[in-house]
Coordinates of C-alpha atoms and ligand atoms in Angstrom, one line a residue:
M1 CA 0.0 0.0 0.0
S2 CA 1.3 3.5 -0.8
Q3 CA 2.2 5.9 2.0
H4 CA -0.6 8.0 3.6
Y5 CA 0.0 11.5 4.8
D6 CA -1.9 13.9 7.1
Y7 CA -1.1 16.9 5.0
L8 CA -0.1 17.5 1.4
I9 CA 1.5 20.9 1.1
V10 CA 1.5 22.3 -2.4
G11 CA 4.3 24.9 -2.7
A12 CA 7.6 25.1 -0.7
G13 CA 7.5 28.9 -0.4
P14 CA 7.4 30.6 3.0
F15 CA 3.7 29.7 3.6
G16 CA 4.1 26.1 2.7
A17 CA 7.4 25.7 4.6
T18 CA 6.0 27.3 7.8
F19 CA 2.8 25.2 7.8
A20 CA 4.9 22.1 7.0
H21 CA 7.3 22.8 9.9
K22 CA 4.5 23.3 12.3
A23 CA 2.6 20.2 11.3
H24 CA 5.7 18.1 11.3
S25 CA 6.7 19.4 14.7
A26 CA 3.3 18.4 16.0
G27 CA 3.9 14.8 14.9
K28 CA 1.8 15.0 11.6
K29 CA 3.0 13.1 8.5
V30 CA 3.6 15.7 5.9
L31 CA 4.4 15.7 2.1
V32 CA 5.6 18.9 0.5
I33 CA 5.6 19.2 -3.3
D34 CA 6.7 22.1 -5.6
K35 CA 6.6 22.3 -9.3
R36 CA 9.9 24.2 -9.4
D37 CA 13.3 22.4 -9.0
H38 CA 14.0 24.1 -5.7
V39 CA 12.4 25.0 -2.3
A40 CA 11.9 28.5 -0.8
G41 CA 9.4 29.9 -3.4
N42 CA 10.1 33.4 -4.5
M43 CA 12.5 34.0 -1.7
Y44 CA 14.9 31.4 -3.2
T45 CA 18.6 32.4 -3.3
A46 CA 21.4 30.6 -5.2
E47 CA 25.1 31.2 -4.8
T48 CA 27.4 32.7 -7.6
E49 CA 31.0 33.7 -6.8
G50 CA 30.3 33.3 -3.1
I51 CA 27.4 35.8 -3.3
Q52 CA 23.8 34.9 -2.5
V53 CA 21.8 35.9 -5.6
H54 CA 18.1 36.7 -5.0
V55 CA 16.9 34.8 -8.0
Y56 CA 13.3 36.2 -8.0
G57 CA 14.1 39.8 -7.0
A58 CA 15.4 41.5 -3.9
H59 CA 14.0 40.0 -0.7
I60 CA 14.5 41.9 2.5
F61 CA 12.9 40.4 5.6
H62 CA 11.2 43.1 7.8
T63 CA 8.5 42.8 10.3
P64 CA 6.7 44.5 13.2
D65 CA 5.8 41.1 14.6
R66 CA 8.1 39.9 17.3
E67 CA 6.7 36.3 17.3
V68 CA 7.4 36.0 13.5
W69 CA 10.9 37.5 14.0
D70 CA 11.7 35.0 16.8
Y71 CA 10.2 32.2 14.7
V72 CA 12.4 32.7 11.6
R73 CA 15.5 33.2 13.6
Q74 CA 15.3 29.6 14.8
F75 CA 16.2 28.6 11.2
A76 CA 18.9 31.2 10.4
E77 CA 21.0 34.0 11.8
F78 CA 20.0 37.4 10.3
N79 CA 22.4 40.2 9.6
H80 CA 21.8 43.8 10.3
F81 CA 21.0 44.9 6.7
R82 CA 18.8 48.0 6.3
L83 CA 17.4 48.7 2.8
S84 CA 18.4 52.3 1.7
P85 CA 17.6 52.4 -2.0
L86 CA 18.4 55.2 -4.3
A87 CA 16.3 56.5 -7.2
N88 CA 17.9 57.5 -10.5
Y89 CA 15.7 59.9 -12.4
R90 CA 17.4 60.8 -15.7
G91 CA 20.9 60.5 -14.2
K92 CA 20.2 62.4 -11.0
L93 CA 20.2 60.4 -7.7
Y94 CA 17.6 60.8 -4.9
N95 CA 17.3 59.0 -1.6
L96 CA 14.3 56.8 -0.8
P97 CA 11.9 56.4 0.9
F98 CA 10.7 60.0 0.9
N99 CA 12.6 61.8 3.6
M100 CA 14.5 64.9 4.4
N101 CA 17.4 63.8 2.1
T102 CA 14.8 63.5 -0.8
F103 CA 13.3 66.9 0.0
Y104 CA 16.7 68.5 0.1
Q105 CA 17.6 67.0 -3.2
M106 CA 14.3 68.0 -4.8
W107 CA 13.8 71.5 -3.4
G108 CA 17.0 72.4 -1.5
V109 CA 15.0 72.6 1.8
K110 CA 17.1 71.9 4.9
T111 CA 14.7 71.8 7.8
P112 CA 11.5 69.8 8.5
A113 CA 9.6 73.1 8.7
E114 CA 10.7 74.1 5.2
A115 CA 9.9 70.7 3.9
F116 CA 6.4 70.7 5.5
A117 CA 5.7 74.1 4.0
R118 CA 6.5 72.7 0.5
L119 CA 4.6 69.5 1.0
E120 CA 1.5 71.4 2.3
E121 CA 1.5 73.7 -0.7
Q122 CA 1.6 70.8 -3.1
R123 CA -0.8 68.5 -1.3
K124 CA -3.6 71.0 -1.5
E125 CA -4.1 70.0 -5.1
I126 CA -6.1 67.0 -3.9
T127 CA -9.1 67.6 -1.8
G128 CA -11.2 64.8 -0.4
E129 CA -10.4 61.1 -0.3
P130 CA -7.9 60.0 -2.9
R131 CA -9.6 57.9 -5.5
N132 CA -6.6 56.3 -7.2
L133 CA -2.8 56.0 -6.9
E134 CA -2.1 59.3 -8.6
E135 CA -4.3 61.2 -6.2
Q136 CA -2.9 59.3 -3.2
A137 CA 0.7 60.0 -4.3
I138 CA 0.1 63.7 -4.7
R139 CA -1.7 63.8 -1.4
L140 CA 1.3 62.1 0.3
V141 CA 4.2 63.9 -1.3
G142 CA 3.0 66.5 -3.8
R143 CA 3.3 66.7 -7.6
D144 CA 7.1 67.3 -7.9
I145 CA 7.9 64.0 -6.2
Y146 CA 5.0 62.2 -7.9
E147 CA 6.3 63.2 -11.4
T148 CA 10.0 62.5 -10.6
L149 CA 10.0 59.4 -8.4
I150 CA 6.6 57.7 -8.7
K151 CA 4.7 58.1 -12.0
G152 CA 7.2 56.6 -14.4
Y153 CA 8.2 53.8 -12.0
T154 CA 4.7 52.8 -11.1
E155 CA 3.4 52.9 -14.7
K156 CA 6.2 50.6 -15.8
Q157 CA 5.8 48.3 -12.8
W158 CA 2.0 47.9 -13.2
G159 CA 1.6 48.5 -16.9
R160 CA -1.3 50.7 -16.1
S161 CA -1.9 54.4 -15.6
C162 CA -1.6 55.7 -12.1
T163 CA -5.2 56.9 -12.3
E164 CA -6.4 53.3 -12.8
L165 CA -4.4 51.8 -9.9
P166 CA -5.7 51.4 -6.4
A167 CA -4.4 54.0 -3.8
F168 CA -3.3 51.3 -1.3
I169 CA -0.2 50.3 -3.3
I170 CA 1.6 53.6 -2.6
R171 CA 0.3 54.0 1.0
R172 CA 2.9 51.4 2.2
L173 CA 5.8 53.8 1.4
P174 CA 6.9 56.0 4.4
V175 CA 7.1 59.8 4.3
R176 CA 9.6 61.0 6.9
P177 CA 10.6 64.4 8.3
T178 CA 14.0 63.0 9.3
F179 CA 17.3 62.3 7.4
D180 CA 16.6 58.5 7.7
N181 CA 17.0 56.5 4.5
N182 CA 15.8 53.2 6.0
Y183 CA 13.0 52.1 3.6
F184 CA 11.0 50.3 6.2
N185 CA 9.5 51.5 9.5
H186 CA 9.5 48.0 11.0
P187 CA 11.6 47.4 14.1
F188 CA 13.0 44.0 12.9
Q189 CA 14.9 43.7 9.6
G190 CA 17.7 41.7 8.1
I191 CA 18.8 39.1 5.6
P192 CA 19.5 35.5 6.6
V193 CA 23.2 34.7 6.6
G194 CA 23.8 32.0 4.1
G195 CA 20.7 32.8 2.1
Y196 CA 16.9 32.2 2.1
T197 CA 17.2 28.7 0.6
K198 CA 19.2 27.5 3.6
L199 CA 16.5 29.0 5.8
A200 CA 13.7 27.1 3.9
E201 CA 15.8 23.9 4.0
N202 CA 16.1 24.2 7.7
M203 CA 12.4 24.7 8.1
L204 CA 11.8 21.6 6.0
D205 CA 14.4 19.5 7.8
G206 CA 13.1 15.9 8.2
I207 CA 10.1 16.4 5.9
E208 CA 9.6 14.6 2.6
V209 CA 9.9 17.1 -0.3
R210 CA 9.2 16.2 -3.9
L211 CA 10.4 18.8 -6.4
R212 CA 9.3 19.2 -10.1
T213 CA 5.9 17.9 -9.1
D214 CA 2.9 19.9 -10.3
Y215 CA -0.2 19.3 -8.1
L216 CA -2.6 20.3 -10.9
E217 CA -1.1 17.7 -13.3
D218 CA -1.5 14.8 -10.9
R219 CA -4.3 15.9 -8.7
A220 CA -6.3 12.7 -8.2
A221 CA -3.3 10.5 -7.4
L222 CA -1.9 13.1 -4.9
D223 CA -5.3 13.7 -3.3
A224 CA -5.6 10.0 -2.7
L225 CA -2.5 10.0 -0.5
V226 CA -3.6 12.6 2.0
D227 CA -6.3 13.7 4.5
K228 CA -5.9 17.5 3.9
I229 CA -4.3 19.8 1.4
V230 CA -2.6 23.1 1.9
Y231 CA -2.6 24.8 -1.4
T232 CA -0.3 27.9 -2.0
G233 CA -0.6 28.1 -5.9
P234 CA -2.8 30.5 -7.8
I235 CA -6.5 30.2 -6.7
D236 CA -7.9 30.6 -10.3
A237 CA -5.7 27.7 -11.5
F238 CA -7.0 25.4 -8.7
F239 CA -10.5 25.9 -10.0
D240 CA -9.5 25.5 -13.6
Y241 CA -10.1 29.2 -14.4
R242 CA -13.8 28.6 -14.4
F243 CA -14.7 32.2 -13.9
G244 CA -11.8 33.5 -16.0
A245 CA -8.2 34.2 -15.3
L246 CA -7.1 36.7 -12.6
E247 CA -4.5 39.2 -13.7
Y248 CA -1.0 39.3 -12.3
R249 CA 2.1 41.3 -13.1
S250 CA 5.1 39.3 -14.1
L251 CA 8.8 40.2 -14.2
R252 CA 11.8 39.2 -16.3
F253 CA 15.1 39.2 -14.5
E254 CA 18.4 39.7 -16.4
T255 CA 21.3 38.7 -14.2
E256 CA 25.0 39.2 -15.1
T257 CA 28.3 38.6 -13.3
L258 CA 30.6 41.5 -13.8
D259 CA 34.5 41.6 -13.5
M260 CA 34.5 44.4 -10.9
D261 CA 34.2 44.7 -7.1
N262 CA 31.5 47.2 -6.8
Y263 CA 29.0 48.3 -9.6
Q264 CA 26.7 50.7 -7.9
G265 CA 27.7 50.9 -4.2
V266 CA 24.2 50.0 -2.9
A267 CA 21.9 47.1 -3.0
T268 CA 19.1 48.7 -5.0
V269 CA 18.7 51.6 -7.5
N270 CA 15.2 52.3 -8.8
Y271 CA 15.0 53.8 -12.3
T272 CA 12.0 56.1 -11.9
D273 CA 11.8 57.6 -15.4
A274 CA 9.4 56.2 -18.0
E275 CA 12.0 55.6 -20.7
T276 CA 14.4 53.1 -19.0
P277 CA 12.8 49.7 -19.6
Y278 CA 13.7 48.2 -16.3
T279 CA 12.5 49.3 -12.9
R280 CA 15.5 48.5 -10.8
I281 CA 19.0 47.2 -10.7
I282 CA 20.0 45.2 -7.6
E283 CA 23.6 44.3 -6.7
H284 CA 23.4 41.2 -4.6
K285 CA 26.7 41.4 -2.6
H286 CA 25.5 44.6 -0.8
F287 CA 22.8 42.5 1.0
E288 CA 25.7 40.8 2.7
F289 CA 28.1 43.8 3.1
G290 CA 30.4 42.9 0.2
A291 CA 30.5 39.1 0.6
G292 CA 32.0 36.8 -2.0
N293 CA 34.7 37.1 -4.6
P294 CA 36.2 40.7 -4.4
E295 CA 36.9 40.7 -8.1
K296 CA 33.3 39.9 -9.2
T297 CA 29.9 41.3 -8.6
V298 CA 26.4 40.0 -9.7
I299 CA 23.7 42.5 -10.7
T300 CA 20.1 41.9 -11.8
R301 CA 17.9 44.2 -13.9
E302 CA 14.2 43.8 -13.3
Y303 CA 11.9 44.3 -16.2
P304 CA 8.1 44.3 -15.5
R305 CA 5.7 42.7 -17.9
E306 CA 2.1 41.6 -18.2
W307 CA 1.5 38.0 -17.1
K308 CA 0.3 35.4 -19.6
A309 CA -0.4 31.7 -19.1
G310 CA 2.9 29.8 -18.4
D311 CA 4.7 32.9 -16.9
E312 CA 5.5 33.1 -13.2
A313 CA 2.9 35.2 -11.5
Y314 CA 4.6 37.7 -9.2
Y315 CA 2.2 40.4 -8.2
P316 CA -1.6 40.2 -7.9
V317 CA -3.3 43.2 -9.5
N318 CA -5.7 44.1 -6.7
D319 CA -7.9 46.5 -8.7
E320 CA -11.7 46.4 -8.4
K321 CA -12.2 44.1 -11.4
N322 CA -9.7 41.5 -10.2
Q323 CA -10.8 41.7 -6.6
A324 CA -14.4 41.0 -7.6
L325 CA -13.2 38.0 -9.6
Y326 CA -11.1 36.8 -6.7
E327 CA -14.2 37.0 -4.4
Q328 CA -16.0 34.5 -6.7
Y329 CA -13.1 32.1 -6.4
K330 CA -13.0 32.6 -2.6
T331 CA -16.6 31.5 -2.3
L332 CA -15.7 28.2 -4.0
A333 CA -12.5 27.9 -1.8
D334 CA -14.6 28.3 1.4
K335 CA -16.6 25.2 0.4
E336 CA -13.5 23.0 0.0
E337 CA -13.4 21.4 3.4
R338 CA -10.2 19.4 2.8
V339 CA -8.2 22.3 1.4
I340 CA -6.6 25.3 3.1
F341 CA -5.8 28.1 0.7
G342 CA -2.8 30.2 1.9
G343 CA -0.2 32.6 0.7
R344 CA 0.2 35.3 -1.9
L345 CA -1.2 33.4 -4.9
A346 CA -3.9 31.4 -3.2
E347 CA -5.2 34.4 -1.3
Y348 CA -4.4 36.8 -4.2
R349 CA -2.9 39.3 -1.8
Y350 CA 0.2 41.6 -2.0
Y351 CA 1.7 39.8 1.0
D352 CA 5.3 40.2 2.3
M353 CA 7.2 37.2 3.6
D354 CA 6.5 38.1 7.3
Q355 CA 2.7 38.4 6.6
V356 CA 2.7 35.1 4.8
I357 CA 4.5 33.4 7.7
R358 CA 2.1 35.0 10.2
A359 CA -0.8 33.7 8.1
A360 CA 0.7 30.2 8.0
L361 CA 1.3 30.2 11.8
D362 CA -2.4 31.3 12.3
A363 CA -3.6 28.5 9.9
A364 CA -1.5 26.0 11.8
E365 CA -3.0 27.2 15.1
R366 CA -6.6 26.8 13.6
E367 CA -5.7 23.3 12.5
K368 CA -4.4 22.6 16.0
V369 CA -1.0 21.6 14.7
S370 CA 0.8 24.3 16.6
S371 CA 3.3 22.8 19.0
Ligands
LIG401 P1 5.6 31.7 -3.1 O1 6.9 32.1 -2.5 O2 5.3 32.2 -4.4 O3 5.6 30.1 -3.1 C1 4.6 29.4 -3.8 C2 5.2 28.1 -4.3 O4 4.2 27.2 -4.8 C3 6.2 28.3 -5.5 O5 7.4 27.8 -5.2 C4 5.5 27.6 -6.6 O6 6.4 27.0 -7.5 C5 4.6 26.6 -5.9 N1 3.4 26.2 -6.7 C6 2.5 27.0 -7.2 N2 1.6 26.2 -7.9 C7 2.0 24.9 -7.7 C8 1.5 23.7 -8.2 N3 0.4 23.6 -9.0 N4 2.1 22.5 -7.9 C9 3.2 22.6 -7.1 N5 3.8 23.7 -6.7 C10 3.2 24.9 -7.0 N6 8.6 40.1 0.6 C11 9.2 40.6 1.6 O7 8.9 40.3 2.8 N7 10.3 41.5 1.4 C12 10.8 41.8 0.2 O8 11.7 42.6 0.0 C13 10.1 41.2 -0.9 N8 10.5 41.6 -2.2 C14 9.8 41.0 -3.3 C15 10.3 41.3 -4.5 C16 9.7 40.7 -5.6 C17 10.2 41.0 -7.0 C18 8.6 39.8 -5.5 C19 7.9 39.2 -6.6 C20 8.1 39.6 -4.2 C21 8.7 40.1 -3.1 N9 8.3 39.9 -1.8 C22 9.0 40.4 -0.7 C23 7.1 39.0 -1.5 C24 7.5 37.5 -1.2 O9 8.1 37.0 -2.4 C25 6.2 36.8 -0.9 O10 5.5 37.4 0.2 C26 6.4 35.3 -0.6 O11 7.2 34.7 -1.5 C27 5.0 34.6 -0.6 O12 5.2 33.3 -0.1 P2 4.2 32.2 -0.6 O13 4.6 30.9 0.1 O14 2.8 32.6 -0.4 O15 4.4 32.0 -2.2
LIG402 N1 7.2 53.2 -5.9 C1 7.5 54.2 -6.7 N2 8.8 54.6 -6.9 C2 9.8 54.0 -6.3 C3 9.5 52.8 -5.4 C4 8.2 52.5 -5.3 O1 6.6 54.9 -7.3 O2 11.0 54.3 -6.5 C5 5.8 52.8 -5.8 C6 5.3 51.8 -6.9 O3 4.0 52.1 -7.2 C7 5.5 50.5 -6.2 C8 5.0 50.8 -4.8 O4 5.5 52.1 -4.6 O5 4.7 49.5 -6.8 C9 5.4 49.9 -3.7 O6 6.8 49.8 -3.7 P1 7.7 48.7 -3.0 O7 9.1 49.0 -3.1 O8 7.1 48.6 -1.6 O9 7.2 47.4 -3.8 P2 7.9 46.0 -4.2 O10 9.3 46.0 -3.7 O11 6.9 45.0 -3.6 O12 7.8 46.0 -5.7

């Protein structure tokens, strides 16, 4: 007789790995599958020239949640990396997120009072509740910053006009009256030493993992092996796109190894004009304070593109149309008693890693597999 499992976990990303770890620790028999040839989902890192390359784009762990922070640090040591990205607009550099350095570079203002006066003057343009990303951005930082640092970047990233995008996307960016270039407000931040793949492998220690295994291609046979399923793939694919396909944004990563020590002096530079076809260049060694071969560096250009069947789905497009379609799928998902839908693709949410881990810990708690 073939093996029987308590849980089949579809997807070895942070949601799947967290749930698997919790269930395994509680004595459950767990099988993890992933259609890719590696674990760790989109946080996957692979080593080149002694440098941990973030294969699916820059991943910085940051969280306000002490329990999540303590949880992940069981599996890796985290360094003290702080993301301080630069923006390059037509050759001129600006600091991000929007802070006193940015205001100085933009307007020459040197004090918070001068910066506030400028911001107030420009924010007045929008009265009432912002109805879209453009209005929200102008309300936050005014038209000058919107035109220089937001409009071009956002329209490339999302392939849509800022007037058609939901306001919440931009609300996550801090605006600070201090000379502080730390991109995140969260108290806990860092990069796992040795890479995210090692972190995921440690979470999955002792658990059976089958790679290159697509749940949707072998569904009946896999379902027969298990009591319950934790599904972290796209929700529309699970239901065979019966109401139509949800839209996602995809990305193309162009990675090169260069014969130099230091290409741009910082982990991330955003190209905020509309003309440059990529949105950002990341230089991986700076996530680890210049680790690896001192004669080499690895950089990645990130090109946004519209998702089509067969592409990797990176960002859900949470506009009204897609949100309504998702709700239809969610109604079906709620009726699937054997299946837990979790993570960025199954919940169609613009989740960060820490939020996904929190959601998986909560799901494990609800399942009473939390040790
Ligand atoms: P995923 O990591 O996507 O894992 C899902 C897994 O399921 C995948 O490995 C996939 O192959 C597998 N799968 C799907 N369908 C099937 C199937 N049918 N059969 C078998 N396997 C299947 N978050 C941060 O906290 N900080 C950041 O700095 C950050 N930067 C990001 C930058 C980029 C460019 C992107 C795209 C995301 C970023 N994120 C960041 C978000 C982060 O990647 C997600 O929060 C996280 O990966 C979501 O975890 P997950 O387990 O839900 O999904
Ligand atoms: N954004 C921008 N200019 C920048 C960086 C971000 O306009 O230089 C906007 C853009 O709309 C982006 C959103 O802010 O989609 C959120 O940015 P964040 O860096 O948090 O997104 P992610 O790293 O998930 O792509």
